[in-house]
Every structure is written in structure tokens, then in C-alpha cells.
Short mmCIF file of C-alpha atoms and ligand atoms in Angstrom, two decimals:
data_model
loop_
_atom_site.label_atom_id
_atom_site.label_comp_id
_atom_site.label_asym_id
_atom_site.label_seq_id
_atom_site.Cartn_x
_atom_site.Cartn_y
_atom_site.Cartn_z
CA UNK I 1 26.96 -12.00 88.15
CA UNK I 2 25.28 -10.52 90.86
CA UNK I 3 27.07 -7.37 90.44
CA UNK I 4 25.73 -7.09 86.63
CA UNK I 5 22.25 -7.42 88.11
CA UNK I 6 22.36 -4.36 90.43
CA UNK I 7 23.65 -2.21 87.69
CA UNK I 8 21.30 0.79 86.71
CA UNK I 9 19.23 -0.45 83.69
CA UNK I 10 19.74 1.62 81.03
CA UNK I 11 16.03 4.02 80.96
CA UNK I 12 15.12 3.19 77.70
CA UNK I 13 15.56 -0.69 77.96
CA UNK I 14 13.74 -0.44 81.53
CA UNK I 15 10.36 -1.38 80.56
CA UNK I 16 10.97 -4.78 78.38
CA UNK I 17 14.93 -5.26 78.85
CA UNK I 18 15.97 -3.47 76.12
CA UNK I 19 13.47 -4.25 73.74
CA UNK I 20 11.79 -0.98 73.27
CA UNK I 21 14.69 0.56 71.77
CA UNK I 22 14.17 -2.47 68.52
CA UNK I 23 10.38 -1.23 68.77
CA UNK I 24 11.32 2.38 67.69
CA UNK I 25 13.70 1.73 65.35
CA UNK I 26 11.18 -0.89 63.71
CA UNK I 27 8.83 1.91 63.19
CA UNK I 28 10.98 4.44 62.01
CA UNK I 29 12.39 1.72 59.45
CA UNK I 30 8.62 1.07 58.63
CA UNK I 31 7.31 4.82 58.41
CA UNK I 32 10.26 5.37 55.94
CA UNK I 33 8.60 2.88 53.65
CA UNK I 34 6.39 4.06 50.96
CA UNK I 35 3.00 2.69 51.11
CA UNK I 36 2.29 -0.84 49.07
CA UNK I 37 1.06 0.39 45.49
CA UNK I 38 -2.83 -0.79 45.08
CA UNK I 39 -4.01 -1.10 41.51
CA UNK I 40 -6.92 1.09 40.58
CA UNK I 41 -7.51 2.47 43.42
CA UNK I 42 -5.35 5.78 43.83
CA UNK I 43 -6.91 8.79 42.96
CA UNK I 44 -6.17 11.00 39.49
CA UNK I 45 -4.49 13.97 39.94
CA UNK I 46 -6.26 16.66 39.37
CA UNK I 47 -3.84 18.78 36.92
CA UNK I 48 -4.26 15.30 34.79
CA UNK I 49 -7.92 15.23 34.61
CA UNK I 50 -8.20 19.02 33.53
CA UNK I 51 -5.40 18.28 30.99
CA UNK I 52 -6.88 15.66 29.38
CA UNK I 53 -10.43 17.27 29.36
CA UNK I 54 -8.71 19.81 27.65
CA UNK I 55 -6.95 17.57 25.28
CA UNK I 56 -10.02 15.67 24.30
CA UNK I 57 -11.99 18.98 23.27
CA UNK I 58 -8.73 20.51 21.29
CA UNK I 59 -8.85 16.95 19.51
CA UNK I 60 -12.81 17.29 19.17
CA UNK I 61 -12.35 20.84 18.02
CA UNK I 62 -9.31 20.09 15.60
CA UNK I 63 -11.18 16.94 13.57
CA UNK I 64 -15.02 19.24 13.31
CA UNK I 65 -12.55 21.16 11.49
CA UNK I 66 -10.17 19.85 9.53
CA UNK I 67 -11.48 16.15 8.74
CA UNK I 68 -12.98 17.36 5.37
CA UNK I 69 -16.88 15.61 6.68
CA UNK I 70 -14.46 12.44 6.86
CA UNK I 71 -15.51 11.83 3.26
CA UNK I 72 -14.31 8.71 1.80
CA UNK I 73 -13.13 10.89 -1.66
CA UNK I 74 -11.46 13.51 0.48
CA UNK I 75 -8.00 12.91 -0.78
CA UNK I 76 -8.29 11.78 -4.58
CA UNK I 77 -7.23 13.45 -7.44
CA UNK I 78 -10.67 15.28 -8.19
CA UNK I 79 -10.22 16.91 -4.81
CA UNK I 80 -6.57 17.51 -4.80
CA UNK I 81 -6.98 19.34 -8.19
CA UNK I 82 -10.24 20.27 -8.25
CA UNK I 83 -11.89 21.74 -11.40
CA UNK I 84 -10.50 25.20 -12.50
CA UNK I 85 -13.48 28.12 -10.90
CA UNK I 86 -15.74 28.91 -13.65
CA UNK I 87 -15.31 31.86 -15.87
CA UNK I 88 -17.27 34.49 -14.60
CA UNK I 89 -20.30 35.07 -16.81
CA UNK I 90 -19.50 31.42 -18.01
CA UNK I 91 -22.75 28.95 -17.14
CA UNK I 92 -20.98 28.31 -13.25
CA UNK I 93 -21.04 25.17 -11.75
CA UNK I 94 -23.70 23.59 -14.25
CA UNK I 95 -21.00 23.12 -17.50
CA UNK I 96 -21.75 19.78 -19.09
CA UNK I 97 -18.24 18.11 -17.78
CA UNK I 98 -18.55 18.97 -14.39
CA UNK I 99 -22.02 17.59 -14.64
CA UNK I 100 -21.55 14.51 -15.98
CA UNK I 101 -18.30 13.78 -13.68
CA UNK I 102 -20.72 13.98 -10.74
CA UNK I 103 -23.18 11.66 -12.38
CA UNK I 104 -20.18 9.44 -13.34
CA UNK I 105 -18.32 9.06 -9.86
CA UNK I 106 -20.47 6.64 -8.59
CA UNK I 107 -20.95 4.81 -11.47
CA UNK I 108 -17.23 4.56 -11.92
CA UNK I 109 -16.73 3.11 -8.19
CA UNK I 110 -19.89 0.36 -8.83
CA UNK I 111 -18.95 -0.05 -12.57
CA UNK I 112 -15.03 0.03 -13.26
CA UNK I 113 -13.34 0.52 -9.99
CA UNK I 114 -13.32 -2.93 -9.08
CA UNK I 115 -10.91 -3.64 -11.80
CA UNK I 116 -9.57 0.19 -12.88
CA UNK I 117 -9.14 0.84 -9.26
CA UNK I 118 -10.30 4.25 -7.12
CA UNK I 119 -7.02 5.77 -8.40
CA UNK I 120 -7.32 4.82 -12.24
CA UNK I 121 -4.28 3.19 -11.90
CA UNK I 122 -5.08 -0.32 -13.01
CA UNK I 123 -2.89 -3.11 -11.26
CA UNK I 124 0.33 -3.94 -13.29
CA UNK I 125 -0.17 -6.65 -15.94
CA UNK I 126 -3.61 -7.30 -15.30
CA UNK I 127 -5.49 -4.15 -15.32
CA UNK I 128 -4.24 -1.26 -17.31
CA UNK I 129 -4.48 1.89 -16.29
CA UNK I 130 -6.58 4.93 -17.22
CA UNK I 131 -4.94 7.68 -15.54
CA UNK I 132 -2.95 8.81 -18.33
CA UNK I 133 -3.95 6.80 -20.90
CA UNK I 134 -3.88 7.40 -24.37
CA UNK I 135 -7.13 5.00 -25.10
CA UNK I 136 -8.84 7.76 -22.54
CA UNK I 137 -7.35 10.69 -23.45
CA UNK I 138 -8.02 10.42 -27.50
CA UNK I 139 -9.14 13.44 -29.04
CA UNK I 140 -12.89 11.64 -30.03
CA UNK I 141 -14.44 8.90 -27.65
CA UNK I 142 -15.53 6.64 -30.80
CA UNK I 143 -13.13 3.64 -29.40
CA UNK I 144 -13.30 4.21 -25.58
CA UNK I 145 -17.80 4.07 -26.49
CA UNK I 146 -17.44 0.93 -27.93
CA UNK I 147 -14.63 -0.51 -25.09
CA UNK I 148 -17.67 0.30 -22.73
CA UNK I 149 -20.68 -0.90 -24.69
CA UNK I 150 -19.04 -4.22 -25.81
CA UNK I 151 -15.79 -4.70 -23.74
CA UNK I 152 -12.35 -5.75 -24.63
CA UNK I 153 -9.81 -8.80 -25.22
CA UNK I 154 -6.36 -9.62 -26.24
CA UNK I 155 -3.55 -7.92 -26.69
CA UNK I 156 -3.48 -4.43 -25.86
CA UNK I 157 -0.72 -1.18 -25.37
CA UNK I 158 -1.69 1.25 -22.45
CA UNK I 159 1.51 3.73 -21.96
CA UNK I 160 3.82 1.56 -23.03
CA UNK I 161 2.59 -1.40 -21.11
CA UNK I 162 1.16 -4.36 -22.92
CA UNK I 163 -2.03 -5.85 -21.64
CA UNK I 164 -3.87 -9.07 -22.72
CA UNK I 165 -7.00 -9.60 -20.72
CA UNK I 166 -10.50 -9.91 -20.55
CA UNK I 167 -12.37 -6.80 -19.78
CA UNK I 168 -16.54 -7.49 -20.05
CA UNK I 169 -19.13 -5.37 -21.58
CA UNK I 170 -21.86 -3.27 -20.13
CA UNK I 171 -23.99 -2.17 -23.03
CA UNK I 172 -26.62 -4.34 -20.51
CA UNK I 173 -26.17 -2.64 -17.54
CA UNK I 174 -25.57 0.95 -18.27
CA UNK I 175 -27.94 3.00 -20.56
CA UNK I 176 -26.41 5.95 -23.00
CA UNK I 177 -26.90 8.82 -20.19
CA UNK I 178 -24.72 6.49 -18.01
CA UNK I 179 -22.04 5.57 -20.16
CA UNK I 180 -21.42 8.97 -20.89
CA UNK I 181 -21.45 10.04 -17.86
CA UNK I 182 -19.36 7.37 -16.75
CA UNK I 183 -17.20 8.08 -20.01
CA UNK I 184 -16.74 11.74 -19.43
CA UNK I 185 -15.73 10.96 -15.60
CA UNK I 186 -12.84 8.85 -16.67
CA UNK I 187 -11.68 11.56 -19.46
CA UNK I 188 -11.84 14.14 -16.75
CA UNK I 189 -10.47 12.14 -13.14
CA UNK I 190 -7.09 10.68 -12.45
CA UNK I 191 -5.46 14.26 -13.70
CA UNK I 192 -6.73 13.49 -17.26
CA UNK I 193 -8.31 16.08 -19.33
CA UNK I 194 -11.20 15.53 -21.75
CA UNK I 195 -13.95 16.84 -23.84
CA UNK I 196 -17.64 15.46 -22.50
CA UNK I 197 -19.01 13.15 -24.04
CA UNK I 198 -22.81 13.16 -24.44
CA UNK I 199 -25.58 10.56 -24.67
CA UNK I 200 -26.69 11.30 -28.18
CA UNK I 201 -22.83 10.17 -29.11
CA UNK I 202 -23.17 6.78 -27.15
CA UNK I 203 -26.87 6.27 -28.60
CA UNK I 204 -25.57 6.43 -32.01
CA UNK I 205 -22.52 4.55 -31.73
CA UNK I 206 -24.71 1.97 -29.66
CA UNK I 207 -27.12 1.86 -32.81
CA UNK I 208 -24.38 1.58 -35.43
CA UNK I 209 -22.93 -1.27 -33.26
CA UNK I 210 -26.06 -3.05 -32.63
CA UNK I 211 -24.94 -6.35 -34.25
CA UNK I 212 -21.76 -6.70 -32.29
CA UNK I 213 -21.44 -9.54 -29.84
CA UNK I 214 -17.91 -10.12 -29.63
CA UNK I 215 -15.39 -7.71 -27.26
CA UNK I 216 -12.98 -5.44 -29.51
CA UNK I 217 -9.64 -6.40 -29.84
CA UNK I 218 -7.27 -3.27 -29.70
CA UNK I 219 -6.39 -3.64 -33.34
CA UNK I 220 -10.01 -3.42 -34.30
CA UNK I 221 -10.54 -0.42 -32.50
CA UNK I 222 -6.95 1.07 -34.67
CA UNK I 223 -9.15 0.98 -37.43
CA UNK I 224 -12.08 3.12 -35.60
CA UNK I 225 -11.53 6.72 -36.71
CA UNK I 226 -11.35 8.55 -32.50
CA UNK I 227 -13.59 11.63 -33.31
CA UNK I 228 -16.17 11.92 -35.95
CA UNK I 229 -19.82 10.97 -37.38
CA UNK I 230 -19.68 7.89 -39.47
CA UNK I 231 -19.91 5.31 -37.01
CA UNK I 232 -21.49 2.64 -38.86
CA UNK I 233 -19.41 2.35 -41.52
CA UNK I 234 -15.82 2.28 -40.29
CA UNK I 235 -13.09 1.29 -42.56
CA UNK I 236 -11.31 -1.56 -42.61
CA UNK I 237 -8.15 -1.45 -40.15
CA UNK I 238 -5.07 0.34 -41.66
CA UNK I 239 -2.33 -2.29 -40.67
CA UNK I 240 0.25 -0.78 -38.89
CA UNK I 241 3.95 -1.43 -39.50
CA UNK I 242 4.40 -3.69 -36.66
CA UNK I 243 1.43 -5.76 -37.29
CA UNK I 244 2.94 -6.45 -40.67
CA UNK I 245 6.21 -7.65 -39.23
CA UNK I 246 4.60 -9.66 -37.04
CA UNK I 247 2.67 -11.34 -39.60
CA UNK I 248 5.64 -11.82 -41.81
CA UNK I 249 7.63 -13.20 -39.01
CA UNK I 250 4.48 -15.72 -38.37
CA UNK I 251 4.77 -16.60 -41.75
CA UNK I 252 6.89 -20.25 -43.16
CA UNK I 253 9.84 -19.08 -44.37
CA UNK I 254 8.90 -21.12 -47.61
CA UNK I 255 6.10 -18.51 -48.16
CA UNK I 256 7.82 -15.69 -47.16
CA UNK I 257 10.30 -16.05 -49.92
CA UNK I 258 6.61 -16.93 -52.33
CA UNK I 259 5.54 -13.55 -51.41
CA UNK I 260 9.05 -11.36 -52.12
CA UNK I 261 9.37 -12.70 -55.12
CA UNK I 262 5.74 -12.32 -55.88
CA UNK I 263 5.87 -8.54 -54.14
CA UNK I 264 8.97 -7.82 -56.56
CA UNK I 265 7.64 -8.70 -60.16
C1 LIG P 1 -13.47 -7.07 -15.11
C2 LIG P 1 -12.52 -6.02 -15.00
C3 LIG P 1 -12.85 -4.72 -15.72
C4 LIG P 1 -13.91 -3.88 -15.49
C5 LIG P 1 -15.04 -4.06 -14.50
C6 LIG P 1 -13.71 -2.76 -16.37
N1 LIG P 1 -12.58 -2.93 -17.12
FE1 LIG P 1 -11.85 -1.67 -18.50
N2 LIG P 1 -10.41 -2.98 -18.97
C7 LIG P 1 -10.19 -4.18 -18.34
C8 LIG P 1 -9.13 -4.90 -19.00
C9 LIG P 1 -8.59 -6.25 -18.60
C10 LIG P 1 -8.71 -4.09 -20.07
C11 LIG P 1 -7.65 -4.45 -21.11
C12 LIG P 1 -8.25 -5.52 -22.01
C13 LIG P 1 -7.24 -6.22 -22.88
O1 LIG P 1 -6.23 -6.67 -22.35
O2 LIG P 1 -7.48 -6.32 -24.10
C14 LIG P 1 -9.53 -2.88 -20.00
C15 LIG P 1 -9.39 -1.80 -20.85
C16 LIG P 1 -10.07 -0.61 -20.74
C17 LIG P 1 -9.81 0.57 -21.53
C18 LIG P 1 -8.76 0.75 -22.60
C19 LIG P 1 -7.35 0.70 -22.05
C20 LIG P 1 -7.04 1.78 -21.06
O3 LIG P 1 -6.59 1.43 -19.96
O4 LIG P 1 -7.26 2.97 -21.33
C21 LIG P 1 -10.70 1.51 -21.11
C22 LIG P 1 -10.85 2.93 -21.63
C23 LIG P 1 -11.52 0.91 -20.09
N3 LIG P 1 -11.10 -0.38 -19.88
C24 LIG P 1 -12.56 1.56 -19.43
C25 LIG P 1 -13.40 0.95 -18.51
C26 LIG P 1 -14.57 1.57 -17.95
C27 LIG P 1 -15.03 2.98 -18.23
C28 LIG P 1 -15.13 0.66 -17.11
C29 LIG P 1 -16.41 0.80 -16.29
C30 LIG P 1 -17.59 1.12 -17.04
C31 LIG P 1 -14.31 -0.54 -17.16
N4 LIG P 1 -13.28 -0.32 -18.01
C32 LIG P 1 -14.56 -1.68 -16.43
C33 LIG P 1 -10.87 -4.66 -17.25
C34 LIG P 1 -12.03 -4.11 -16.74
#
């Protein structure tokens, strides 16, 4: 024991008995650490800031030029396809269709949309549509006048679809100029393609209608000549082949065989 006690202490352990050798290595361990991670509070690099400054004006940049005004229409049909460029020496921008399709947008989205939709697409089975349709697209507006002015119910066909709703009228709420502005949008929007349709045209067929209360039915309307004067007095609805099946099929098979033998003398 007492030998162990004279023995040269080792230099390093002189001061504390060997303790100050742990001290070192405890700080070398600790130094090798990375510091604790303190939320919010290290600064941005710099290459990041001037990147994203730059980023934010590219963006700012990019959408003044490309996001069309950020108008709502920006992406329907009308501006998709827009009007062919007037003929030159034709009367430019001021031609009575693209007119009256201005006048009729707005209109359209207060007056029809709601049911017709933005797109003219209608919704399936309860709407039909009048993108497309052949109501819309007929060569005369006589029937799609008097769809406006007085409205619409039962059963109807729109491109092959059958239909039997309710659809109101708005000889109330829309004077002539409106209606056939509103008339002429439809003919011309949704990719259809349509002669104008003037306010003289809806006056008259307003005043040759004047007693109507009722909605059409789409077999009425069959019987309304598309194009042409003569409003007043239209003649009686042609029955179409299929309306005659259907009646005979309605029909007791008692009087069926009453009216063959009657229809054969
Ligand atoms: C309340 C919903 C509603 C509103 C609003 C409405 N419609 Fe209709 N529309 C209908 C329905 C329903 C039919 C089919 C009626 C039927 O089944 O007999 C129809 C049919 C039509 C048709 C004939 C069929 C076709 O699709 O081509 C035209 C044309 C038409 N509407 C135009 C208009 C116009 C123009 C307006 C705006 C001024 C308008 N509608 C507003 C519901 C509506």
C-alpha cells in the first residue's frame, strides 16, 4: 500500500486524481454535439430568401399575364371558339348576332342558367340541354319565342333524351329586346349556330299569343310552323306517327276493333 502511494502520479491525473482526464473527454464528447434545434429562431439563409423573392415576382409576373383578367367566362365555349373575325368591309364588331349575344350573356346567367346551366348542358333527366339542341337550333325561332314567353310542361325529346318537367314563363320579366337577345345568345353559345333573332319577331309572336296562359306542351309547339309570318293563326297540330300509336295503344281494345272496322268500310 504504501508503495502504491509513492508512485509518480500520472501528470495529467495530478491535479484532481485522475479526474481531469474524464473532464476533457466530456467536452470533446459535448463539442461534437450539434447544437439543440430552437424553433423559429434560426436565421433564413440567404440564397433562400433571394430565391423565393424571385419566385414570388416570376409567379406575380406569370398570372398579370396569362390569367385572362381572371374573368369568370374565361374558359367557356364563347371564348374557346370565339366568333369568326369579321369580313373585312363587313359592318365589324357591331353585326346584329354578336350584338345581341353580349346583351344576352347576362341575361342568360340571371334568367336560364340556374336551370340550363353556364355550359347549356342541362342536368340529365331534369333539365335538358341546349347545347346542341334541335328545339334551339331550328331553322325559325317561332317555338323556342313562345318556350320563353309562356314556358313549358310535359313530355318533351331534346337529342334523343326525353324530358317531362316544368319549365316557367318569363313573358313578365323579360321585355321583347330581352328575349331576343337572350334568344339569339342561346342560338349562338354552347357551339350552336343560329340566325338572330330580333325584337320585332318576339313583339309579334308576343301579340299573336296574348291570350295564352297555359305553358306549351312539346306537341303543341309540333304544330307551330319554326320560321315564318303567320303567327296568330297556326294550324292545328299534324299528328305524328308515334302520337297515333300511342293513342291507339291507349285505346280499349273493344274500340280499337270499333274503329278498324269503321276505318275499313
Ligand atoms: C326552372 C328551370 C328553368 C328555367 C329557369 C329555364 N328553363 Fe328552359 N326548360 C326547363 C325545362 C324543365 C324544360 C323542359 C320542359 C319539359 O319537360 O316539357 C325546358 C325547356 C327549354 C327549351 C326547349 C328544350 C331544349 O332544351 O332545347 C328551351 C329552348 C329552353 N328551355 C330555353 C330556356 C331559356 C332561354 C331560358 C331563360 C330565359 C330558360 N329556358 C329558363 C327549365 C327551365
Amino acid at each position: 500500500m504504501s508503495a502504491d502511494s509513492n508512485r509518480p502520479l500520472d501528470p495529467a491525473a495530478a491535479l484532481d486524481r485522475g479526474e481531469a482526464t474524464d473532464v476533457v473527454q466530456m467536452h470533446a464528447a459535448v463539442q461534437r454535439e450539434r447544437p439543440e434545434p430552437m424553433e423559429g429562431s434560426e436565421p433564413l439563409n440567404l440564397w433562400l430568401v433571394v430565391f423565393i423573392a424571385v419566385l414570388l415576382f416570376w409567379a406575380g409576373s406569370y398570372l398579370t399575364q396569362y390569367s385572362g383578367g381572371f374573368r369568370a367566362d374565361e374558359f367557356s365555349e364563347n371564348q374557346i371558339n370565339p366568333a369568326p373575325p369579321p369580313v373585312v368591309g363587313g359592318s365589324g364588331g357591331d353585326d346584329p348576332v354578336t350584338k345581341a349575344v353580349k346583351a344576352g350573356t347576362p341575361l342568360y346567367v340571371t334568367y336560364c342558367a340556374p336551370c340550363h346551366q353556364g355550359d347549356g348542358n342541362g342536368v340529365a333527366g331534369q333539365f335538358p340541354p341546349l347545347a346542341g339542341s334541335e328545339w334551339v337550333l331550328a331553322e325559325g325561332p317561332n317555338r323556342i319565342i313562345r318556350i320563353v314567353l309562356h314556358g313549358l310542361g310535359g313530355p318533351i325529346t331534346v337529342k334523343g333524351s326525353t324530358y317531362n318537367n316544368q319549365m316557367n314563363a318569363f313573358r313578365d320579366s323579360m321585355d321583347d329586346v330581352q328575349i331576343a337577345n337572350v334568344v339569339t345568345y342561346i342560338r349562338n353559345s354552347f357551339g350552336n349556330k343560329g340566325s338572330a333573332v330580333s325584337a320585332a319577331e318576339v313583339a309579334a309572336i308576343r301579340t299573336a299569343t296574348a291570350a295564352r296562359v297555359d305553358p306549351w306542351s312539346a306537341a303543341e309547339l309540333e304544330g307551330v310552323a319554326v320560321s315564318g309570318g303567320g303567327e296568330g293563326a297556326a294550324a292545328p297540330a299534324a299528328l305524328t306517327v308515334d302520337q297515333i300509336k300511342e293513342a291507339l295503344k291507349a285505346l280499349p281494345a273493344e274500340d280499337l276493333k270499333t274503329l278498324l272496322q269503321d276505318v275499313a268500310k
